[in-house]
PDB file of C-alpha atoms in Angstrom:
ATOM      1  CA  UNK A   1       2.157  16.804 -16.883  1.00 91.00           C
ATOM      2  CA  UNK A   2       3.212  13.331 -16.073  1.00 97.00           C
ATOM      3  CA  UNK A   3       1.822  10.553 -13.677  1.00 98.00           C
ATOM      4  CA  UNK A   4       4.798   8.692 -12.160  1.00 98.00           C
ATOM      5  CA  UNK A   5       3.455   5.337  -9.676  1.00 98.00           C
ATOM      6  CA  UNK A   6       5.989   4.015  -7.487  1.00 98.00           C
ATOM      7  CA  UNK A   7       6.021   1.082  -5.499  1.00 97.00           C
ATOM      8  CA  UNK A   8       7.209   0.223  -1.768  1.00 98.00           C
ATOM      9  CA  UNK A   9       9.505   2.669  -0.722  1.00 98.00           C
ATOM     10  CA  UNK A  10      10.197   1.868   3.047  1.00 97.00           C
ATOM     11  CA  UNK A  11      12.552   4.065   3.915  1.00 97.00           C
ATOM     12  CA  UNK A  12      14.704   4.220   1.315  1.00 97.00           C
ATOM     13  CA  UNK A  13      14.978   7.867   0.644  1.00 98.00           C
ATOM     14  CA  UNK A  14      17.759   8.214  -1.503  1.00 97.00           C
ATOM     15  CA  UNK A  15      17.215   5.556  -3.938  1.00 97.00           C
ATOM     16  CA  UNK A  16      13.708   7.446  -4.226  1.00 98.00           C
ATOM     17  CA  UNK A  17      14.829  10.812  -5.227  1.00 98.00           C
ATOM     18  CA  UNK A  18      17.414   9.040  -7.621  1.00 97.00           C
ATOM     19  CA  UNK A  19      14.910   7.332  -9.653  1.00 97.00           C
ATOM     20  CA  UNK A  20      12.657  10.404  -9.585  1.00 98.00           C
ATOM     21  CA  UNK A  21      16.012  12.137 -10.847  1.00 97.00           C
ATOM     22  CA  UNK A  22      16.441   9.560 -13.867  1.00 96.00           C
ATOM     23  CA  UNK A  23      13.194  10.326 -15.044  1.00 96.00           C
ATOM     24  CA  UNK A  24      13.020  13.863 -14.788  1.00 96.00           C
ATOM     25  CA  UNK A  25      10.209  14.193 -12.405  1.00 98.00           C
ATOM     26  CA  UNK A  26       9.057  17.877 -11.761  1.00 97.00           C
ATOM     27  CA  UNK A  27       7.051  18.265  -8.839  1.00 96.00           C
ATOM     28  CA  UNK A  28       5.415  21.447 -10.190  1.00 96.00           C
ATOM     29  CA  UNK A  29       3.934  20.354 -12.775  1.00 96.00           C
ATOM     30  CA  UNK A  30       3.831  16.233 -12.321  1.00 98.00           C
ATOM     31  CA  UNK A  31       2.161  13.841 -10.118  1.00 98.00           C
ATOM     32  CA  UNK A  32       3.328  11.038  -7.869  1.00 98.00           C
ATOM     33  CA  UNK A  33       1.437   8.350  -6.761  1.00 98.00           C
ATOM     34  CA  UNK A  34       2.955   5.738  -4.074  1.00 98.00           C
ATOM     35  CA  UNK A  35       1.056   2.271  -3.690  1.00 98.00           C
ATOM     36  CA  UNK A  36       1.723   3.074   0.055  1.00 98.00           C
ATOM     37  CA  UNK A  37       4.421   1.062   2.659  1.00 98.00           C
ATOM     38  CA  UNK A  38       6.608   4.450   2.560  1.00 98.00           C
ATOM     39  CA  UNK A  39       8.144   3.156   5.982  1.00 98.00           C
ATOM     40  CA  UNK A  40       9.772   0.605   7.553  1.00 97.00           C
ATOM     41  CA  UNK A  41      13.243  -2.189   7.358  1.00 96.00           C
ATOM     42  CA  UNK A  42      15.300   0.852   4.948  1.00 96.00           C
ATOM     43  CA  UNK A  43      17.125   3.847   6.401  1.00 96.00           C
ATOM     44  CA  UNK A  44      15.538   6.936   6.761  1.00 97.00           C
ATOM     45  CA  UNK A  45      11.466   6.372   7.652  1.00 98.00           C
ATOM     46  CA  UNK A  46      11.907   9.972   8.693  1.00 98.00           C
ATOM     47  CA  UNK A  47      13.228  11.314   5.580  1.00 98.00           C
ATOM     48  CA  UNK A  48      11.048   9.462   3.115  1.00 98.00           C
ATOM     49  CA  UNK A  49       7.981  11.223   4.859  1.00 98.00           C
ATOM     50  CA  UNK A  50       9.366  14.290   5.346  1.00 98.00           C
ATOM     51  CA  UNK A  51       9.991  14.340   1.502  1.00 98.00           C
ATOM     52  CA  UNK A  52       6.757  13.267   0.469  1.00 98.00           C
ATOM     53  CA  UNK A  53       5.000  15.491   2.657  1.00 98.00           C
ATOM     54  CA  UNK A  54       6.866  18.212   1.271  1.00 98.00           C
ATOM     55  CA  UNK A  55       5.607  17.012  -2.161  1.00 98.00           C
ATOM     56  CA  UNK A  56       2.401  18.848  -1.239  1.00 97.00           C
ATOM     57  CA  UNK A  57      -0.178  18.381  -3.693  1.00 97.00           C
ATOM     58  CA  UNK A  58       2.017  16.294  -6.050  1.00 98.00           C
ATOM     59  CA  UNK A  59       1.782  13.280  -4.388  1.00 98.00           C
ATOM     60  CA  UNK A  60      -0.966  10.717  -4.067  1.00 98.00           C
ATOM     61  CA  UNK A  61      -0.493   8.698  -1.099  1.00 98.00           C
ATOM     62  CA  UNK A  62      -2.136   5.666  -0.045  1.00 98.00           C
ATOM     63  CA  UNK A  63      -1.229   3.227   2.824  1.00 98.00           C
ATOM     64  CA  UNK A  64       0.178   0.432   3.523  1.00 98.00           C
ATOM     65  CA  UNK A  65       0.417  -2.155   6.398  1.00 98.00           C
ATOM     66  CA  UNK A  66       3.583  -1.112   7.024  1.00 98.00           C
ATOM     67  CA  UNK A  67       2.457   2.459   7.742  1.00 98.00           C
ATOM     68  CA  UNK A  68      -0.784   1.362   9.726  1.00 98.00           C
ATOM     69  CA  UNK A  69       1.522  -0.136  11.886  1.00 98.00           C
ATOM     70  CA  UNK A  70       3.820   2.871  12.426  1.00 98.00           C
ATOM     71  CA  UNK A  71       0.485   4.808  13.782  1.00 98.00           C
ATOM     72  CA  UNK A  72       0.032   1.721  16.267  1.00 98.00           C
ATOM     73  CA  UNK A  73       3.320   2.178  17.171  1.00 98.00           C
ATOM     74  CA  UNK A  74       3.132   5.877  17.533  1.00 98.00           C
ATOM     75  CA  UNK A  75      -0.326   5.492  19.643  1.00 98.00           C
ATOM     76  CA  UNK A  76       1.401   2.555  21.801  1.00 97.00           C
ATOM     77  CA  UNK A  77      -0.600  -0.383  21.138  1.00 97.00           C
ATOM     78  CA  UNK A  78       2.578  -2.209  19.584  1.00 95.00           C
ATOM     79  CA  UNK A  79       6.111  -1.275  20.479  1.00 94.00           C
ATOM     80  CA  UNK A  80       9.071  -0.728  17.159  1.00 93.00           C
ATOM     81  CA  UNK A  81      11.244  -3.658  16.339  1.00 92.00           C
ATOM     82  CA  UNK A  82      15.014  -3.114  16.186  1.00 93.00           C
ATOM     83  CA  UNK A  83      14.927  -4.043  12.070  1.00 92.00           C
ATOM     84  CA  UNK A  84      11.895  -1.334  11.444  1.00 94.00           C
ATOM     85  CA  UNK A  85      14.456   1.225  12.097  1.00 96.00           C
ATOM     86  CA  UNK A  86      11.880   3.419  13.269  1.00 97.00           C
ATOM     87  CA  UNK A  87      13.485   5.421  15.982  1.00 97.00           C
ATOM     88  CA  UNK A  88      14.801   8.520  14.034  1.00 97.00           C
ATOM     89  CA  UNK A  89      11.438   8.983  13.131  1.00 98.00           C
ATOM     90  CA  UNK A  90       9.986   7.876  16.572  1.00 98.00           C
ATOM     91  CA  UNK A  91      12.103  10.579  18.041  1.00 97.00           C
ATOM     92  CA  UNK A  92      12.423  13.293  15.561  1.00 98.00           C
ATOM     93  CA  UNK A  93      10.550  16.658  16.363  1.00 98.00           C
ATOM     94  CA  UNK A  94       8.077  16.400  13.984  1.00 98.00           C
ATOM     95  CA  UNK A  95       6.563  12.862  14.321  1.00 98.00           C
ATOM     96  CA  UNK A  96       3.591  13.850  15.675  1.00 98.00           C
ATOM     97  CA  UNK A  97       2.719  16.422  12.733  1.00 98.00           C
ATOM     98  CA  UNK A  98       4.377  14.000  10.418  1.00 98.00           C
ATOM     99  CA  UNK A  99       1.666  10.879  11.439  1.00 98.00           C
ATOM    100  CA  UNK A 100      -0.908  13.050  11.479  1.00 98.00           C
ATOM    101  CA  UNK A 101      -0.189  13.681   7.762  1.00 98.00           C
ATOM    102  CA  UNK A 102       0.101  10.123   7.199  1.00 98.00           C
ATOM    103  CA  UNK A 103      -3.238   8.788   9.380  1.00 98.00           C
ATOM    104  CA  UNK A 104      -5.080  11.321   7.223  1.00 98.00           C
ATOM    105  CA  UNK A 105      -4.071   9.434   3.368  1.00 98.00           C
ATOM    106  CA  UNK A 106      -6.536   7.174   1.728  1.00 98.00           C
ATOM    107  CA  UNK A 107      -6.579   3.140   1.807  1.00 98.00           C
ATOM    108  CA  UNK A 108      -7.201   3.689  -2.000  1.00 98.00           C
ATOM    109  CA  UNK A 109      -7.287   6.143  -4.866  1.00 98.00           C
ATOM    110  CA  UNK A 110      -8.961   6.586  -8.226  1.00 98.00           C
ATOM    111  CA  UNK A 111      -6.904   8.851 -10.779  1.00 98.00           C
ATOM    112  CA  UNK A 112      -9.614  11.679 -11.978  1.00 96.00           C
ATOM    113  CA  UNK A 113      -8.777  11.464 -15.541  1.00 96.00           C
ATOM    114  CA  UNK A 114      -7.147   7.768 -16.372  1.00 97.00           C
ATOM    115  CA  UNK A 115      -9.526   6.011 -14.014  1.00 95.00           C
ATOM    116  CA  UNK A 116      -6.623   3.807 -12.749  1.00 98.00           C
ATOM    117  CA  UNK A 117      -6.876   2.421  -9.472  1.00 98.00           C
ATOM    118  CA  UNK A 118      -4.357   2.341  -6.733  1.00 98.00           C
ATOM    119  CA  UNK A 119      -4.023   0.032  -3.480  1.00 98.00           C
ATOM    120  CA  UNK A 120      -1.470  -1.370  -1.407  1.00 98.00           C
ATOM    121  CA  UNK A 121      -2.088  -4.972  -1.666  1.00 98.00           C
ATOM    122  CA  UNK A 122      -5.162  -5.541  -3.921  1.00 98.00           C
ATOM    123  CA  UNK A 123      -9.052  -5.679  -4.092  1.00 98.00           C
ATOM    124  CA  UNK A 124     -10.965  -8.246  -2.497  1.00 97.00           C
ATOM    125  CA  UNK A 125     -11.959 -10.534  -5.600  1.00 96.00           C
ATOM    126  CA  UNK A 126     -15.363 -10.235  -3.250  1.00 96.00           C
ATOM    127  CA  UNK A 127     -16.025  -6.883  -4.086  1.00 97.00           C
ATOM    128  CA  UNK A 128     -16.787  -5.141  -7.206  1.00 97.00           C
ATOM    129  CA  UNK A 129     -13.940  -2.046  -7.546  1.00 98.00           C
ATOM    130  CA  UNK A 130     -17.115   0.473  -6.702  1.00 98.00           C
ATOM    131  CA  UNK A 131     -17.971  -1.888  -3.667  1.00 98.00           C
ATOM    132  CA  UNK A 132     -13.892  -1.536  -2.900  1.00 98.00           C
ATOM    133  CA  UNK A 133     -14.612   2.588  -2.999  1.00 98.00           C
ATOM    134  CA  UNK A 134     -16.926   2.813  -0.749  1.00 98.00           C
ATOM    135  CA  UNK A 135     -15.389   0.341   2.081  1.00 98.00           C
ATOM    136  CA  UNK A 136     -12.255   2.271   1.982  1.00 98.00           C
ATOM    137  CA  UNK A 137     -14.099   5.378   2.698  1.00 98.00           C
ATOM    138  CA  UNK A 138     -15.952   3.302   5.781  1.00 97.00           C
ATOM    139  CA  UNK A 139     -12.646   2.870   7.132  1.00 98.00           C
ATOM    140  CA  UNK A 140     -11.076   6.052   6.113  1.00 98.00           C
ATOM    141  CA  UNK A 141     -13.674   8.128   8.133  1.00 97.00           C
ATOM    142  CA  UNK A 142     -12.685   6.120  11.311  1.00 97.00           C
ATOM    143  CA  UNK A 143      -9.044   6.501  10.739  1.00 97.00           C
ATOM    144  CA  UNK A 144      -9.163  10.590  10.154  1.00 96.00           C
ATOM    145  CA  UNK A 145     -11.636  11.016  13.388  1.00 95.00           C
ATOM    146  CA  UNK A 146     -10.651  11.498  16.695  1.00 92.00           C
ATOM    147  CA  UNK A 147     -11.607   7.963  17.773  1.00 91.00           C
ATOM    148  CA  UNK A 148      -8.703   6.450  15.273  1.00 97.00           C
ATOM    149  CA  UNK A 149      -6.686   4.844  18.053  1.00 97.00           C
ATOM    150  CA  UNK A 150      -9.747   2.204  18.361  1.00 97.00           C
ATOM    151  CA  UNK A 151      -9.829   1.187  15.325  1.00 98.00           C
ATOM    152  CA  UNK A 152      -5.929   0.937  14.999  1.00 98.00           C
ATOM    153  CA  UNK A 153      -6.402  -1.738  18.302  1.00 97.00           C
ATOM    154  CA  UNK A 154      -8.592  -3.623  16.890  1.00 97.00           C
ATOM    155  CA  UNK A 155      -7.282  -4.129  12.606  1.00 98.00           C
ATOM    156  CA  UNK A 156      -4.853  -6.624  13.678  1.00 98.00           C
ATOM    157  CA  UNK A 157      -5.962 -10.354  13.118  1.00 97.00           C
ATOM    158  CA  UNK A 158      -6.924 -12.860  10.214  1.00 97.00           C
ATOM    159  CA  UNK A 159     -10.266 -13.479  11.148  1.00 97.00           C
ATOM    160  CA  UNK A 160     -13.054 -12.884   9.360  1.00 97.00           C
ATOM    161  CA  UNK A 161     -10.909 -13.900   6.062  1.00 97.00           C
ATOM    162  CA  UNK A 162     -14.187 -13.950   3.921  1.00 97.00           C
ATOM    163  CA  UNK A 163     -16.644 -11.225   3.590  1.00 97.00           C
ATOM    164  CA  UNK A 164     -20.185 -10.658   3.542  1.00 96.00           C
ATOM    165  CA  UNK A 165     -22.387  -7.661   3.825  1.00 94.00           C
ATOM    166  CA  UNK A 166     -23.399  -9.031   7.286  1.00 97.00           C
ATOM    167  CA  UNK A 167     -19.968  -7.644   8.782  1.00 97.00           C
ATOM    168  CA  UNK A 168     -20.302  -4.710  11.317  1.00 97.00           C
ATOM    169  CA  UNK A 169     -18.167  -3.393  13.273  1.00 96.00           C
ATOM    170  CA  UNK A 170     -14.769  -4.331  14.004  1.00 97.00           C
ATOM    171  CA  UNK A 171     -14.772  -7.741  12.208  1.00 98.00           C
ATOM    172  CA  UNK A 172     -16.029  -5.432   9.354  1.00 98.00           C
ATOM    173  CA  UNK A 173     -12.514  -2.877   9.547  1.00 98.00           C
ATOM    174  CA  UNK A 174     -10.483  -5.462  10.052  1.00 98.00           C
ATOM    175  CA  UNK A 175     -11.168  -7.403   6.975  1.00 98.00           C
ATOM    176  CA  UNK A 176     -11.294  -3.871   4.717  1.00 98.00           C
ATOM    177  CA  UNK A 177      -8.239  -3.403   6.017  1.00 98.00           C
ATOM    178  CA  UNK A 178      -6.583  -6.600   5.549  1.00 98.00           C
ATOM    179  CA  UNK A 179      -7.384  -6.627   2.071  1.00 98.00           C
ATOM    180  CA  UNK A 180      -6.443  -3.778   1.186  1.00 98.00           C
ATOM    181  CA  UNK A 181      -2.928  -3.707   2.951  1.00 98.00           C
ATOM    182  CA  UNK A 182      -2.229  -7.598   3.397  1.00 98.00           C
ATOM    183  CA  UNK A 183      -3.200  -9.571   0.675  1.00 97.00           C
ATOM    184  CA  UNK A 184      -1.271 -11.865  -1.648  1.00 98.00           C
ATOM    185  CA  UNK A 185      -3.064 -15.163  -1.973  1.00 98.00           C
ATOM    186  CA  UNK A 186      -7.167 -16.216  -1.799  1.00 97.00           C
ATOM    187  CA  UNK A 187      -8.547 -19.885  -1.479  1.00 97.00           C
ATOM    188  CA  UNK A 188     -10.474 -20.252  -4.661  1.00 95.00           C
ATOM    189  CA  UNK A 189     -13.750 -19.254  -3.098  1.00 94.00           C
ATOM    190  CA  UNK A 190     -12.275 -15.655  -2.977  1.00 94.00           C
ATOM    191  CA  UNK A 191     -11.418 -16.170   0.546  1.00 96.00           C
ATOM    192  CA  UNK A 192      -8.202 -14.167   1.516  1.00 97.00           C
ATOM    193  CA  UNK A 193      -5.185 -16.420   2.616  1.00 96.00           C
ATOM    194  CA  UNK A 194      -2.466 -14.771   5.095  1.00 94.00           C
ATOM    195  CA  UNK A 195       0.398 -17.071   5.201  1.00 92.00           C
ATOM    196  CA  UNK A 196       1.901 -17.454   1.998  1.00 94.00           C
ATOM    197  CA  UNK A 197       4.569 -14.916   1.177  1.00 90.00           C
ATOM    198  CA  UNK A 198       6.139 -17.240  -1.629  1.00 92.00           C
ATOM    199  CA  UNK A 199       5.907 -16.646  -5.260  1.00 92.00           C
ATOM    200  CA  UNK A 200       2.950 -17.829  -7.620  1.00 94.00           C
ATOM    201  CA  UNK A 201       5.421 -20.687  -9.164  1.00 93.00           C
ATOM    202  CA  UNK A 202       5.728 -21.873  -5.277  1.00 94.00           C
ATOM    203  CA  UNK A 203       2.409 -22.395  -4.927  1.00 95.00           C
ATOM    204  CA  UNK A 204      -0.065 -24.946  -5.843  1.00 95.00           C
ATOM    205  CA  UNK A 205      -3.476 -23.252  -7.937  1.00 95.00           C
ATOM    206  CA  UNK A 206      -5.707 -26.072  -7.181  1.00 95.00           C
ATOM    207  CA  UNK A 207      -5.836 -24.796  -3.338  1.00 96.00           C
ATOM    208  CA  UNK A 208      -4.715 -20.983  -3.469  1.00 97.00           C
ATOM    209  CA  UNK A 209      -4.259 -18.555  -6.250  1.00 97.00           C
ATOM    210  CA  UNK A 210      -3.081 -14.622  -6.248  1.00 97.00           C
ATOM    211  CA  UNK A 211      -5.777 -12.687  -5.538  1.00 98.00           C
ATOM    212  CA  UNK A 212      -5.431 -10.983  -9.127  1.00 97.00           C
ATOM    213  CA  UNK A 213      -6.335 -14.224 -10.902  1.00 96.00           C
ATOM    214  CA  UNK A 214      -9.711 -15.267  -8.830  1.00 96.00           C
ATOM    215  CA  UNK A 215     -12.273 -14.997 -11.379  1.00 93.00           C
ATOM    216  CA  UNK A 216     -14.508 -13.302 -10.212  1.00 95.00           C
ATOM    217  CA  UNK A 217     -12.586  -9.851  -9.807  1.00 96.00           C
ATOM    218  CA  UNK A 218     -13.364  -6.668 -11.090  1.00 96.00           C
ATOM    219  CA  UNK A 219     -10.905  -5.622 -13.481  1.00 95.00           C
ATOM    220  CA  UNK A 220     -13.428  -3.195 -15.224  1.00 96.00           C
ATOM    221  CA  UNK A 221     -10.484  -0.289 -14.584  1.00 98.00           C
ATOM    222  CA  UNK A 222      -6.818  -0.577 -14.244  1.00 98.00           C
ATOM    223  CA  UNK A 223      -5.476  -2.021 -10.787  1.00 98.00           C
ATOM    224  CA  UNK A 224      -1.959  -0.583  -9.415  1.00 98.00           C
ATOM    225  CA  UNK A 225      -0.538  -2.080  -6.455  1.00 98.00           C
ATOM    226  CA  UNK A 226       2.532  -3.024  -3.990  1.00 98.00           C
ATOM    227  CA  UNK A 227       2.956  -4.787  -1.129  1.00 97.00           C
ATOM    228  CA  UNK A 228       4.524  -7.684  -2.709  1.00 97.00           C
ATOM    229  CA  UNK A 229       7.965  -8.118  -3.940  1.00 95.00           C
ATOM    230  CA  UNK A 230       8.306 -11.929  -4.778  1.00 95.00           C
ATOM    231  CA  UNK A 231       6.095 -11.115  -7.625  1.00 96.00           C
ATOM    232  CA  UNK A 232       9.302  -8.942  -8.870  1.00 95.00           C
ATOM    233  CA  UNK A 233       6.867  -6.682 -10.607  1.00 95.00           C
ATOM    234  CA  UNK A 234       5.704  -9.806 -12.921  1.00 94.00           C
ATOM    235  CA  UNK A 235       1.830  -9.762 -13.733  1.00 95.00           C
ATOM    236  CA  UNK A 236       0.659 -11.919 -16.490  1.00 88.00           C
ATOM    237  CA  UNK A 237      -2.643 -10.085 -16.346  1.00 92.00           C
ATOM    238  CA  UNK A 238      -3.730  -7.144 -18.911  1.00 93.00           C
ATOM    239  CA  UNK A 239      -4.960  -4.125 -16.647  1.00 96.00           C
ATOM    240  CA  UNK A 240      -3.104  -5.196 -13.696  1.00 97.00           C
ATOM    241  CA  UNK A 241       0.205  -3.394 -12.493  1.00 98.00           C
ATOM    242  CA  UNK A 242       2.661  -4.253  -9.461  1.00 98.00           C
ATOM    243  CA  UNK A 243       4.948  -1.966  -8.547  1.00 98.00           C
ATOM    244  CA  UNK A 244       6.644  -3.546  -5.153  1.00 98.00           C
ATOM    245  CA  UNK A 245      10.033  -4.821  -6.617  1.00 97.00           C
ATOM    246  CA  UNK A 246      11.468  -5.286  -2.935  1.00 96.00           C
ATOM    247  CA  UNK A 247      14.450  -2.492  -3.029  1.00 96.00           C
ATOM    248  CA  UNK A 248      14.318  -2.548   0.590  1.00 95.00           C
ATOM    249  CA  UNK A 249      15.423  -6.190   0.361  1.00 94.00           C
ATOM    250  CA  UNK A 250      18.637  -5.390  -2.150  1.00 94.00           C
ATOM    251  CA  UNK A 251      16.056  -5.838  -5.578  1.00 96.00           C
ATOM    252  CA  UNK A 252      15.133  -2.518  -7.107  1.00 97.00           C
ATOM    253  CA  UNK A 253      12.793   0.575  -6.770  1.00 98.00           C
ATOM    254  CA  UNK A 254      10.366   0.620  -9.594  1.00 98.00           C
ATOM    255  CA  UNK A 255       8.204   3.170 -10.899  1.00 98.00           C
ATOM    256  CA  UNK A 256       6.123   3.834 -14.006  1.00 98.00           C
ATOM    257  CA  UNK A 257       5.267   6.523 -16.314  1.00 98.00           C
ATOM    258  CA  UNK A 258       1.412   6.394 -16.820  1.00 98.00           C
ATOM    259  CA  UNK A 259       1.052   8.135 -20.144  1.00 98.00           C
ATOM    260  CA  UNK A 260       3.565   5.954 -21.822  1.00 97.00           C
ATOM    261  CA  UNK A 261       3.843   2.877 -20.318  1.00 97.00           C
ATOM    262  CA  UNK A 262       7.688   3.362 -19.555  1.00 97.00           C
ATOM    263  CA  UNK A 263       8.885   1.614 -16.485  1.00 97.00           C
ATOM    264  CA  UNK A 264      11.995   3.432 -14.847  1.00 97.00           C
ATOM    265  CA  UNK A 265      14.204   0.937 -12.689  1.00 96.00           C
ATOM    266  CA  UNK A 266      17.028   1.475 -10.157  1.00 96.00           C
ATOM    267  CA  UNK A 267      18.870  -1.565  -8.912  1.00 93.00           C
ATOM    268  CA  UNK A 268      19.510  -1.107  -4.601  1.00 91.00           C
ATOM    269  CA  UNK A 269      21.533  -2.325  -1.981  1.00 88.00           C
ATOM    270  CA  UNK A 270      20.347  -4.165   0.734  1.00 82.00           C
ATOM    271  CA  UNK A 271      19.134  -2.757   3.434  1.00 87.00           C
ATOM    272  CA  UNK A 272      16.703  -5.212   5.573  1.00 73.00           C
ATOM    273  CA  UNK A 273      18.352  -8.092   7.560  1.00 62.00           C
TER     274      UNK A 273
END
């Protein structure tokens, strides 16, 4: 059995089952892991899930902003922007059983036998990976009840950006959430930084650094993530692994083998304006 981890896929369907083509993958007897974001900006939203859902137990899911969002959408606390391309899947028959599906995934998983991690964005430097465990179940337990419509009102925000054990509540969620589905950059305190979509070489260290190289974080078990594709899949860090190579944005879907180390590529078209 193998362990493929992809990153980002939003919505683009057939440039997933092509790479999952190239390297063989056999969904009865191997696993796939996705570092969440499976919607969103690329074509078919609808047909992504509806794939991966079909997966059944061979894939590990977590989520991503992207797909947070989709369940505020779906529960009408935001309306869907023309360039999310979210109206196939807005409309289709089975959106309803489809979100379920997806409200019900983890915000982060631990592989049983290669002790890997996997998030969307990261771990709070903050938080010891254990700590990170146990305040994704907090959230999860919201999110799968039948009170998850709160909590999907009240994630959105960049306030509290640093945390402390004195969080409750929804200040507490919200930065769990943010995270582990929105973070790129921390002030060098560990505090998480929103803004800053540019890559590491764009940025000055002496007042922000990637969350990955704060010092104080955990890296006492591999860390897989996505969630951001300026970093083009390049992480000068031993242990860490990103995955989000921005095919939605005309780069390329990337996805590794776990057992070997071998990283299967597949160049794609544009297909977010």
């Amino acid at each position: 059995m193998a362990t493929y981890i992809v990153g980002d896929i939003q919505g683009c369907c057939d440039e997933l089952q092509q790479l999952l083509n190239v390297a063989n993958f056999m969904p009865e007897k191997d696993e796939l892991w996705i570092t969440g974001d499976l919607v969103a900006r690329g074509p078919k939203s609808l047909e992504t899930l509806r794939f991966v859902k079909n997966l059944g137990s061979s894939a590990k899911v977590i989520l991503g902003n992207h797909d947070l969002h989709l369940l505020a959408i779906w529960q009408g606390i935001h309306q869907a922007k023309e360039n999310d391309k979210l109206t196939p899947l807005l409309s289709a028959h089975d959106c309803d059983e489809l979100l379920e599906w997806l409200r019900h995934q983890p915000l982060l998983l631990r592989h049983p036998e290669f002790d890997f991690v996997m998030v969307h964005a990261g771990i709070s430097p903050q938080w010891t990976i254990k700590q990170a465990e146990q305040f994704a179940l907090e959230v999860e337990s919201q999110l799968h009840n039948n009170q998850f419509k709160s909590l999907l009102q009240k994630m959105y925000g960049n306030h509290p950006n640093s945390w402390s054990e004195k969080l409750v509540g929804d200040e507490r969620q919200r930065f769990i959430i943010n995270a582990f589905t929105r973070m790129r950059y921390c002030f060098l305190d560990g505090s998480l930084e929103f803004k800053n979509k540019l890559g590491p070489a764009e940025t000055d260290p002496s007042i922000m650094k990637p969350w990955f190289e704060i010092d104080s974080l955990d890296t006492s078990s591999p860390i897989l993530f996505g969630h951001w594709a300026a970093l083009l899949g390049n992480v000068d860090k031993e242990g860490l692994y990103a995955l989000d190579t921005g095919c939605v944005w005309g780069n390329s879907l990337t996805m590794l083998r776990w057992q070997d180390k071998k990283t299967f590529s597949l160049a794609c078209p544009v297909h977010s304006q």
